Coordinates of C-alpha atoms and ligand atoms in Angstrom, one line a residue:
P1 CA 29.6 -1.7 -15.3
S2 CA 30.1 1.0 -12.8
F3 CA 26.7 2.4 -11.6
A4 CA 28.3 5.4 -9.9
S5 CA 30.1 6.8 -12.9
S6 CA 27.4 6.1 -15.5
G7 CA 26.3 9.2 -17.4
G8 CA 23.6 7.2 -19.1
G9 CA 24.8 7.8 -22.7
G10 CA 25.3 4.1 -23.6
F11 CA 22.1 3.3 -21.8
L12 CA 20.0 5.7 -23.8
Q13 CA 21.6 4.4 -27.0
C14 CA 20.8 0.9 -26.0
L15 CA 17.2 1.8 -25.3
S16 CA 16.8 3.6 -28.6
A17 CA 18.2 0.5 -30.4
S18 CA 15.8 -1.9 -28.6
L19 CA 12.6 0.0 -28.1
P20 CA 10.3 2.1 -30.3
R21 CA 11.6 5.7 -30.0
E22 CA 8.3 7.1 -28.7
L23 CA 8.4 4.9 -25.6
V24 CA 11.6 6.4 -24.3
L25 CA 11.3 9.9 -22.9
S26 CA 14.6 11.6 -22.0
Q27 CA 14.7 14.7 -19.9
D28 CA 14.7 16.9 -23.0
S29 CA 11.6 15.3 -24.5
P30 CA 8.6 17.6 -24.5
S31 CA 6.4 15.1 -22.6
F32 CA 9.0 14.1 -20.0
G33 CA 7.6 16.5 -17.4
S34 CA 4.0 15.7 -17.8
V35 CA 4.6 11.9 -17.8
L36 CA 6.8 12.1 -14.7
L37 CA 4.1 14.1 -13.0
S38 CA 1.2 11.9 -14.2
S39 CA 1.1 9.7 -11.1
I40 CA 3.0 11.7 -8.5
R41 CA 0.7 11.9 -5.5
N42 CA 2.8 13.9 -3.2
P43 CA 4.0 17.4 -4.3
K44 CA 6.9 17.3 -1.9
F45 CA 8.5 14.9 -4.4
S46 CA 8.1 17.3 -7.4
T47 CA 10.4 20.2 -6.6
P48 CA 13.5 21.6 -8.4
A49 CA 15.6 19.7 -5.8
T50 CA 14.0 16.3 -6.4
V51 CA 16.4 13.8 -8.0
R52 CA 14.7 12.9 -11.2
P53 CA 15.2 10.0 -13.6
L54 CA 17.5 10.2 -16.6
C55 CA 14.6 9.0 -18.7
I56 CA 11.2 7.4 -18.5
V57 CA 10.4 4.2 -20.4
T58 CA 6.7 3.6 -21.0
P59 CA 6.4 0.0 -22.1
T60 CA 3.4 -1.2 -24.0
N61 CA 4.4 -4.9 -23.9
A62 CA 6.5 -7.3 -21.8
S63 CA 9.5 -7.3 -24.2
H64 CA 9.9 -3.5 -23.7
V65 CA 10.3 -4.1 -19.9
Q66 CA 12.8 -6.8 -20.6
A67 CA 14.8 -4.5 -22.9
A68 CA 14.8 -1.7 -20.3
V69 CA 16.3 -4.1 -17.7
L70 CA 18.8 -5.6 -20.0
C71 CA 20.0 -2.2 -21.2
G72 CA 20.1 -1.0 -17.5
V73 CA 22.2 -4.0 -16.4
R74 CA 24.5 -3.8 -19.4
H75 CA 25.2 0.0 -19.0
G76 CA 25.1 0.4 -15.3
V77 CA 21.9 2.3 -14.9
R78 CA 19.3 1.1 -12.4
V79 CA 15.6 1.2 -13.1
R80 CA 12.9 2.0 -10.7
V81 CA 9.5 0.7 -11.6
R82 CA 6.3 2.7 -11.1
S83 CA 2.8 1.3 -11.4
G84 CA 0.4 3.7 -9.6
G85 CA 3.0 6.1 -8.1
H86 CA 1.4 6.1 -4.7
D87 CA 4.5 5.2 -2.7
Y88 CA 4.5 7.4 0.3
E89 CA 8.2 8.1 -0.1
G90 CA 8.1 8.4 -3.9
L91 CA 10.6 5.7 -4.3
S92 CA 9.1 4.6 -7.6
Y93 CA 10.1 7.8 -9.4
R94 CA 12.7 9.8 -7.3
S95 CA 15.9 9.0 -5.5
E96 CA 16.7 10.3 -2.1
R97 CA 20.4 10.5 -3.1
P98 CA 22.0 11.8 -6.3
E99 CA 21.8 8.9 -8.8
A100 CA 21.5 8.3 -12.6
F101 CA 18.4 6.0 -12.8
A102 CA 15.5 5.4 -15.1
V103 CA 11.8 4.9 -14.4
V104 CA 9.9 2.1 -16.1
D105 CA 6.3 3.4 -15.9
L106 CA 3.8 0.6 -16.3
A107 CA 0.7 2.9 -16.7
R108 CA 0.2 1.6 -20.3
L109 CA 0.3 -2.1 -19.2
R110 CA -3.0 -2.2 -17.5
A111 CA -5.3 -4.9 -19.0
V112 CA -7.7 -6.8 -16.8
R113 CA -8.7 -10.3 -18.1
I114 CA -11.5 -12.0 -16.1
D115 CA -12.5 -15.6 -16.0
S116 CA -15.8 -15.5 -14.3
A117 CA -16.4 -19.2 -14.4
A118 CA -13.1 -19.9 -12.6
A119 CA -13.5 -16.8 -10.4
T120 CA -10.0 -15.6 -11.3
A121 CA -8.5 -12.6 -13.1
W122 CA -5.1 -11.7 -14.7
V123 CA -4.4 -8.0 -13.9
D124 CA -1.5 -6.1 -15.2
S125 CA 0.6 -4.1 -12.7
G126 CA -0.2 -0.8 -14.3
A127 CA -3.9 -1.0 -13.6
T128 CA -5.3 0.8 -10.6
V129 CA -7.4 -1.0 -8.0
G130 CA -10.3 1.1 -9.1
E131 CA -9.9 -0.2 -12.7
L132 CA -9.7 -3.7 -11.3
Y133 CA -12.9 -3.3 -9.1
Y134 CA -14.8 -1.8 -12.0
A135 CA -13.7 -4.5 -14.5
V136 CA -14.5 -7.4 -12.1
A137 CA -17.9 -6.1 -11.0
K138 CA -19.0 -5.4 -14.6
A139 CA -17.8 -8.7 -16.0
A140 CA -18.8 -10.9 -13.1
P141 CA -21.5 -9.4 -10.8
G142 CA -21.3 -11.3 -7.5
L143 CA -17.5 -11.3 -7.6
A144 CA -15.1 -8.8 -6.1
F145 CA -11.5 -8.3 -5.1
P146 CA -10.2 -7.3 -1.6
A147 CA -7.9 -4.3 -1.8
G148 CA -7.3 -0.8 -0.6
V149 CA -9.7 2.1 -0.2
C150 CA -8.2 4.6 -2.6
A151 CA -9.2 3.8 -6.2
S152 CA -6.1 5.3 -7.8
I153 CA -3.5 3.0 -6.0
G154 CA -1.5 0.9 -8.5
V155 CA -1.9 -2.8 -8.5
G156 CA 1.9 -3.3 -9.0
G157 CA 3.0 -1.7 -5.7
H158 CA -0.2 -2.5 -3.7
L159 CA -0.1 -6.3 -4.3
S160 CA 3.7 -6.3 -3.8
G161 CA 3.3 -4.9 -0.3
G162 CA 0.1 -6.5 0.9
G163 CA -3.1 -4.6 0.5
I164 CA -5.2 -3.6 3.5
G165 CA -8.9 -3.0 2.8
M166 CA -12.4 -3.3 3.9
M167 CA -12.7 -7.0 3.1
M168 CA -9.5 -8.3 4.5
R169 CA -11.2 -9.6 7.7
K170 CA -13.1 -12.0 5.4
Y171 CA -10.7 -12.6 2.6
G172 CA -7.2 -11.5 3.7
L173 CA -4.9 -9.0 2.1
S174 CA -4.8 -8.5 -1.7
S175 CA -1.5 -10.4 -1.8
D176 CA -3.1 -13.3 0.1
N177 CA -5.3 -13.7 -3.0
V178 CA -2.5 -13.9 -5.6
I179 CA -2.2 -17.3 -7.2
D180 CA 0.2 -16.7 -10.1
A181 CA 2.3 -13.9 -11.4
T182 CA 4.8 -13.0 -14.2
I183 CA 7.9 -11.1 -13.4
V184 CA 11.0 -9.8 -15.3
D185 CA 14.0 -10.6 -13.2
A186 CA 17.5 -9.0 -13.1
R187 CA 18.6 -11.2 -16.0
G188 CA 15.7 -9.9 -18.2
R189 CA 13.9 -13.2 -18.1
I190 CA 10.1 -13.5 -17.8
L191 CA 9.2 -16.0 -15.1
D192 CA 5.9 -17.3 -13.8
K193 CA 5.0 -19.1 -10.6
D194 CA 6.4 -22.4 -11.7
S195 CA 9.6 -21.1 -13.2
M196 CA 10.4 -18.5 -10.5
G197 CA 10.5 -21.0 -7.6
D198 CA 8.8 -21.0 -4.3
D199 CA 11.0 -18.5 -2.5
L200 CA 10.5 -15.8 -5.1
F201 CA 6.8 -16.4 -5.5
W202 CA 6.5 -16.1 -1.7
A203 CA 8.6 -12.9 -1.6
I204 CA 6.6 -11.0 -4.2
R205 CA 3.4 -11.5 -2.3
G206 CA 3.9 -8.9 0.5
G207 CA 7.7 -8.5 0.6
G208 CA 7.4 -4.9 -0.8
G209 CA 7.9 -3.6 -4.3
G210 CA 11.1 -2.7 -6.0
S211 CA 13.4 -5.4 -4.7
F212 CA 13.0 -8.6 -6.7
G213 CA 12.2 -7.6 -10.3
I214 CA 9.3 -6.1 -12.2
V215 CA 6.0 -7.9 -11.8
L216 CA 4.2 -7.6 -15.1
S217 CA 0.9 -9.3 -14.2
W218 CA -0.9 -11.0 -11.3
K219 CA -3.4 -13.8 -11.4
V220 CA -5.8 -13.2 -8.5
R221 CA -8.6 -15.2 -6.9
L222 CA -11.9 -13.3 -7.1
V223 CA -14.2 -13.5 -4.1
P224 CA -17.9 -13.8 -3.7
V225 CA -20.0 -10.8 -2.5
P226 CA -23.8 -10.6 -2.0
P227 CA -25.8 -8.4 -4.4
T228 CA -26.4 -5.9 -1.5
V229 CA -23.9 -4.7 1.0
T230 CA -24.4 -2.2 3.7
F231 CA -22.2 0.8 4.6
F232 CA -22.3 3.2 7.5
N233 CA -20.5 6.3 8.7
I234 CA -21.1 7.1 12.3
Q235 CA -19.4 10.2 13.7
K236 CA -19.0 10.5 17.5
T237 CA -17.6 13.7 19.0
V238 CA -15.6 13.6 22.2
D239 CA -18.7 15.0 24.0
Q240 CA -20.8 12.1 22.6
G241 CA -18.4 9.6 24.0
A242 CA -15.8 9.1 21.2
V243 CA -13.1 8.1 23.7
K244 CA -15.1 5.3 25.3
A245 CA -16.3 4.1 21.9
V246 CA -12.8 3.9 20.4
T247 CA -11.6 2.1 23.6
R248 CA -14.3 -0.5 23.2
W249 CA -13.8 -0.8 19.4
Q250 CA -10.3 -2.0 19.9
T251 CA -11.3 -5.4 21.2
V252 CA -14.7 -5.6 19.5
A253 CA -13.7 -4.9 15.9
P254 CA -11.1 -7.6 15.5
A255 CA -13.5 -10.2 16.9
L256 CA -16.6 -9.3 14.9
P257 CA -18.0 -11.8 12.3
E258 CA -15.8 -11.7 9.3
D259 CA -18.5 -10.2 7.1
L260 CA -18.2 -7.0 9.1
S261 CA -15.4 -4.5 9.1
I262 CA -15.4 -1.3 11.0
R263 CA -12.5 1.1 10.7
V264 CA -12.0 4.3 12.6
I265 CA -10.7 7.7 11.6
V266 CA -9.6 9.7 14.6
Q267 CA -9.9 13.4 13.8
P268 CA -9.9 16.7 15.8
R269 CA -12.4 16.2 18.7
Q270 CA -14.2 13.3 17.0
A271 CA -14.0 9.8 15.6
L272 CA -15.6 8.5 12.4
F273 CA -16.6 4.8 12.4
Q274 CA -16.7 3.6 8.8
S275 CA -18.1 0.2 8.1
L276 CA -18.7 -2.3 5.3
Y277 CA -21.0 -5.2 5.9
L278 CA -21.4 -8.0 3.4
G279 CA -25.1 -8.4 3.9
N280 CA -28.2 -6.3 4.3
C281 CA -29.2 -3.7 6.8
S282 CA -31.5 -5.9 8.9
A283 CA -28.8 -8.5 9.5
L284 CA -26.2 -5.7 10.2
L285 CA -28.5 -4.2 12.8
R286 CA -28.9 -7.5 14.6
T287 CA -25.1 -8.0 14.6
M288 CA -24.4 -4.5 15.8
S289 CA -27.0 -4.6 18.6
S290 CA -25.5 -7.8 20.0
E291 CA -21.8 -7.2 19.4
F292 CA -21.3 -3.4 19.6
P293 CA -24.4 -1.7 21.1
E294 CA -22.2 1.1 22.5
L295 CA -21.9 2.6 19.0
G296 CA -25.7 3.1 19.0
M297 CA -26.1 2.2 15.3
M298 CA -29.7 2.7 14.0
R299 CA -31.5 1.7 10.8
A300 CA -31.2 5.3 9.5
D301 CA -27.4 4.8 9.5
C302 CA -27.6 2.0 6.9
R303 CA -26.7 2.7 3.3
E304 CA -27.5 -0.3 1.2
M305 CA -25.7 -0.6 -2.2
T306 CA -23.7 -2.9 -4.4
W307 CA -20.1 -3.8 -3.5
L308 CA -18.9 -1.7 -6.4
Q309 CA -20.8 1.3 -5.2
S310 CA -19.3 0.9 -1.8
T311 CA -15.8 1.3 -3.2
V312 CA -16.9 4.7 -4.5
Y313 CA -19.0 5.7 -1.5
I314 CA -16.3 5.2 1.0
N315 CA -14.4 8.1 -0.5
S316 CA -17.2 10.3 -1.8
G317 CA -19.9 9.7 0.8
D318 CA -22.3 10.3 -2.0
L319 CA -24.4 7.6 -3.7
K320 CA -24.7 9.8 -6.8
T321 CA -20.9 9.8 -7.5
P322 CA -20.6 7.8 -10.8
L323 CA -19.0 4.4 -10.8
E324 CA -16.8 5.6 -13.6
S325 CA -15.0 7.8 -11.1
L326 CA -13.1 4.5 -10.3
L327 CA -11.4 4.8 -13.7
N328 CA -10.1 8.3 -13.1
R329 CA -6.3 8.1 -12.9
T330 CA -5.7 11.8 -12.5
T331 CA -4.2 12.8 -9.2
S332 CA -4.4 16.1 -7.5
L333 CA -1.1 17.7 -6.4
S334 CA -2.6 20.0 -3.8
T335 CA -1.9 18.1 -0.6
F336 CA 1.5 17.3 0.9
T337 CA 1.6 14.3 3.3
K338 CA 3.8 12.4 5.7
N339 CA 2.6 8.9 6.7
K340 CA 3.7 6.5 9.4
S341 CA 2.3 3.2 10.8
D342 CA 2.1 1.0 13.8
Y343 CA 0.4 -2.2 15.0
V344 CA -1.5 -2.6 18.2
K345 CA -1.6 -6.0 20.0
E346 CA -2.8 -4.9 23.4
A347 CA -5.8 -2.6 23.7
I348 CA -4.8 1.0 24.6
T349 CA -6.5 2.1 27.9
E350 CA -9.2 4.7 28.0
D351 CA -6.9 6.9 30.0
S352 CA -4.3 6.8 27.2
W353 CA -7.0 7.6 24.6
E354 CA -8.0 10.6 26.8
E355 CA -4.4 11.8 26.2
I356 CA -4.3 10.8 22.5
F357 CA -7.4 12.7 21.4
P358 CA -6.0 16.2 22.4
W359 CA -3.1 15.6 19.9
F360 CA -5.6 16.3 17.1
N361 CA -6.6 19.7 18.6
R362 CA -3.1 20.9 18.0
T363 CA -3.4 20.7 14.3
S364 CA -6.2 21.0 11.7
A365 CA -4.1 18.7 9.5
G366 CA -3.6 15.3 11.0
I367 CA -5.6 12.2 11.5
I368 CA -5.0 8.5 12.3
I369 CA -6.8 5.6 10.6
L370 CA -7.3 2.4 12.6
E371 CA -7.8 -0.8 10.5
P372 CA -9.1 -3.8 12.3
H373 CA -7.4 -7.2 11.8
G374 CA -8.6 -10.5 13.1
G375 CA -10.7 -12.9 10.9
R376 CA -9.0 -14.2 7.8
V377 CA -6.1 -11.7 7.8
G378 CA -5.2 -12.7 11.3
S379 CA -5.5 -16.5 10.8
I380 CA -2.8 -17.0 8.2
A381 CA 0.5 -18.1 9.8
D382 CA 3.1 -15.4 10.2
A383 CA 5.6 -17.2 7.9
D384 CA 3.2 -18.2 5.2
T385 CA 3.6 -14.8 3.5
P386 CA 6.1 -12.0 4.2
Y387 CA 3.4 -9.9 6.0
P388 CA 4.0 -10.9 9.6
H389 CA 1.3 -8.9 11.4
R390 CA -1.2 -11.7 11.8
S391 CA -2.3 -13.6 14.9
G392 CA -2.7 -11.4 18.0
V393 CA -2.7 -8.1 16.0
L394 CA -5.8 -6.1 16.9
Y395 CA -5.4 -3.3 14.4
N396 CA -3.0 -1.2 12.2
I397 CA -2.6 2.5 12.8
Q398 CA -1.8 4.8 9.9
Y399 CA -0.7 8.3 10.9
V400 CA -1.3 11.0 8.3
A401 CA -0.1 14.5 8.5
F402 CA -1.1 16.8 5.6
W403 CA -0.4 20.4 4.7
T404 CA -0.6 22.7 1.7
R405 CA 2.2 25.0 0.5
S406 CA 3.4 26.0 4.0
G407 CA 3.1 24.2 7.3
A408 CA 5.5 21.4 6.6
T409 CA 7.5 21.9 9.7
D410 CA 4.5 22.0 12.0
A411 CA 2.9 18.9 10.4
T412 CA 6.1 16.8 10.4
N413 CA 6.8 17.8 14.0
W414 CA 3.3 16.9 14.9
I415 CA 3.5 13.5 13.4
S416 CA 6.8 12.6 14.8
G417 CA 5.8 13.9 18.3
L418 CA 2.6 11.7 18.2
Y419 CA 4.6 8.7 16.9
D420 CA 7.0 9.1 19.9
F421 CA 4.1 9.5 22.3
M422 CA 2.6 6.2 21.0
E423 CA 5.7 4.1 21.4
P424 CA 4.9 2.6 24.8
L425 CA 1.3 1.8 23.6
V426 CA 2.0 -0.2 20.4
S427 CA 3.8 -3.4 19.3
K428 CA 7.5 -3.6 20.3
D429 CA 10.7 -5.7 19.7
P430 CA 10.5 -4.7 17.0
R431 CA 8.0 -1.9 16.7
G432 CA 5.9 -3.0 13.7
A433 CA 5.3 -1.0 10.5
Y434 CA 3.5 -1.7 7.2
V435 CA 5.6 -1.7 4.1
N436 CA 2.9 -0.2 1.9
Y437 CA 2.9 2.8 4.3
R438 CA 6.5 3.4 3.4
D439 CA 8.4 5.5 5.9
L440 CA 12.1 6.3 5.5
D441 CA 12.3 7.5 9.1
I442 CA 12.5 3.9 10.3
G443 CA 15.7 3.2 8.4
E444 CA 17.5 3.5 5.1
N445 CA 19.9 1.2 3.4
T446 CA 23.7 1.7 3.4
V447 CA 25.6 0.3 0.4
V448 CA 28.9 -1.4 1.2
G449 CA 31.2 -2.7 -1.5
G450 CA 28.5 -2.1 -4.2
V451 CA 25.8 -4.1 -2.4
T452 CA 23.2 -3.1 0.2
S453 CA 24.3 -4.2 3.6
Y454 CA 22.1 -6.8 5.4
D455 CA 22.6 -5.0 8.7
S456 CA 21.4 -1.7 7.4
G457 CA 18.4 -3.4 5.9
K458 CA 17.6 -5.3 9.1
V459 CA 16.9 -2.0 10.9
W460 CA 13.8 -1.2 8.9
G461 CA 13.2 -4.7 7.5
E462 CA 12.4 -6.4 10.7
K463 CA 9.8 -3.7 11.5
Y464 CA 8.0 -4.4 8.2
F465 CA 8.6 -8.1 8.0
G466 CA 9.5 -9.4 11.5
G467 CA 11.1 -12.9 11.3
N468 CA 10.4 -13.0 7.6
F469 CA 13.0 -10.5 6.8
E470 CA 15.9 -13.0 6.7
R471 CA 14.1 -15.2 4.2
L472 CA 13.4 -12.2 2.0
A473 CA 17.1 -11.3 2.1
I474 CA 18.1 -14.9 1.2
T475 CA 15.6 -14.9 -1.6
K476 CA 17.0 -11.6 -2.9
G477 CA 20.5 -13.2 -2.7
E478 CA 19.2 -16.0 -4.9
V479 CA 17.5 -13.9 -7.5
D480 CA 19.5 -10.6 -7.6
A481 CA 22.8 -11.2 -5.8
G482 CA 24.3 -8.2 -7.6
D483 CA 21.6 -5.9 -6.1
Y484 CA 20.4 -4.5 -9.4
F485 CA 16.9 -3.7 -8.2
R486 CA 17.9 -1.3 -5.4
N487 CA 16.4 1.7 -3.6
E488 CA 16.6 3.3 -0.2
Q489 CA 14.5 0.5 1.3
S490 CA 15.0 -2.5 -1.0
V491 CA 15.6 -5.9 0.5
P492 CA 19.4 -6.5 0.6
P493 CA 20.9 -9.7 -0.8
L494 CA 22.0 -12.2 1.9
V495 CA 24.3 -14.7 0.3
S496 CA 26.8 -15.9 2.9
R497 CA 24.5 -17.0 5.8
K498 CA 22.4 -19.5 3.9
Ligands
FDA1 P1 4.3 2.9 -6.8 O1 4.2 2.8 -8.3 O2 4.7 4.2 -6.2 O3 5.2 1.7 -6.3 C1 5.4 1.4 -4.9 C2 6.6 0.6 -4.7 O4 6.5 -0.7 -5.4 C3 7.9 1.2 -5.3 O5 9.0 0.8 -4.6 C4 7.9 0.6 -6.7 O6 9.2 0.6 -7.3 C5 7.4 -0.8 -6.5 N1 6.7 -1.3 -7.6 C6 5.7 -0.7 -8.3 N2 5.2 -1.5 -9.3 C7 5.9 -2.6 -9.2 C8 5.9 -3.8 -10.0 N3 5.1 -3.9 -11.0 N4 6.8 -4.8 -9.7 C9 7.6 -4.7 -8.6 N5 7.7 -3.6 -7.9 C10 6.8 -2.5 -8.2 N6 -2.4 0.8 1.1 C11 -3.3 -0.1 1.6 O7 -2.9 -1.3 1.9 N7 -4.6 0.2 1.8 C12 -5.1 1.4 1.5 O8 -6.3 1.6 1.7 C13 -4.2 2.4 1.0 N8 -4.7 3.6 0.7 C14 -3.8 4.6 0.1 C15 -4.3 5.8 -0.2 C16 -3.4 6.8 -0.8 C17 -4.0 8.1 -1.2 C18 -2.1 6.5 -1.0 C19 -1.2 7.5 -1.6 C20 -1.6 5.2 -0.6 C21 -2.5 4.2 -0.1 N9 -2.0 3.0 0.3 C22 -2.9 2.0 0.8 C23 -0.6 2.6 0.1 C24 -0.4 1.8 -1.2 O9 -0.8 0.5 -1.0 C25 1.1 1.8 -1.5 O10 1.6 3.1 -1.6 C26 1.4 1.0 -2.8 O11 2.7 0.5 -2.8 C27 1.1 1.8 -4.0 O12 1.3 1.1 -5.2 P2 1.6 1.9 -6.5 O13 1.7 0.9 -7.6 O14 0.5 3.0 -6.6 O15 2.9 2.6 -6.1

């Protein structure tokens, strides 16, 4: 079938013959707009100019996902899969170029089944990490799962691309804790760990979403947490020594005991040190006074709580916010953002930080978030999983520019200016980036002869995956040589060089 010329008529007929009518929303269906919007995070991808899907398929079981893929392959219409819709470039529901495509929205496939005795869970891709946290802590107090900080992130995309969070220094990325998975491949088959083979099982744990198939469900290892954890937020202004504290933090944080994670949010004229400690206040005070006295942490900074409460508190800063807020899937469409990322392997000097801080005075709408590595996340070998930013990485930087209706130009100029300024200070050859902080500025695929070219993919791919990119492309060649699962930054199939 010719993808370029497909108008979608045959595809829609195929869907209506294979799926219950109410699960397929074409553009003229009354709920198309609201379902499309339901998990869009970034209003810049919801404009009249946005390339929207031909239809949205909302599966309620695995056979519906298979049918959508089979109809798509047969009639030359690609599907993009959406779990939580948090992709920073919106690639799960919009196309950068004109294209007739469909969205398979997994929001209704979101069961979490917990085996407390085995300390494992099966979680469907359409669940959010907040739903996962809540289900785990309620069913198995004492167990937890290491994943990201924002509760509404979808499990499907997050686990596909890694999963940076406050417990990764002790337990690794979310994807490091995946022990089985089920996936619908480009032939419409459902495969699990044993039937998909080692390469594909390796690739889906960090190789980025949208390239290899549609992951339906993940079996994850749950991890032990104590009944009481301790959280702190310590704000330091530039006048209170923020520059010195951040400079020192760079080498201290990645070397701290694994139970302790301190991330930093650099904001206009100040830095916020945010920490989760898997233990009580007294033990944390002892560790902080021996390892990082410069921060001046005091007993009054301690907030003791359960691990589940900490997943709420980190965003709300309020112990009264109900735990049920983790189950809220509604997203606000008020803030436009642009995000970029880097990795730092050699500490940035105090003089350079003196120059970085004033960048935040030029805007009221930009921050950077520094996430410490080291510990478990840094001790896994670079080639064991697609995520290559392991040994020797001190921390990840996430750049965030945000704006409301107007101000796009200022904000995007600001973030690209800062990114250019940082170039000599961060990892190089290649300059690293994190696939879950998707950024189309670092490269977009070119399609040659109907298939994404390896060379175009390499440009962005080696930034996300380093030396693992080639194995990802070979795996793609093995499982989807025809490049059915394709987007602007999907892994290209590499067939000839094997
Ligand atoms: P979405 O549904 O948009 O999918 C993302 C990509 O994966 C798309 O290419 C999509 O096609 C593909 N995909 C989705 N489901 C799939 C499936 N079932 N099978 C195969 N491919 C699939 N990250 C982090 O590591 N730590 C953090 O703390 C945060 N915090 C954060 C906060 C906020 C507000 C946002 C918007 C984002 C983050 N992130 C993050 C980034 C986040 O991890 C990343 O955007 C994930 O890919 C989001 O997964 P979703 O399922 O929500 O995205």
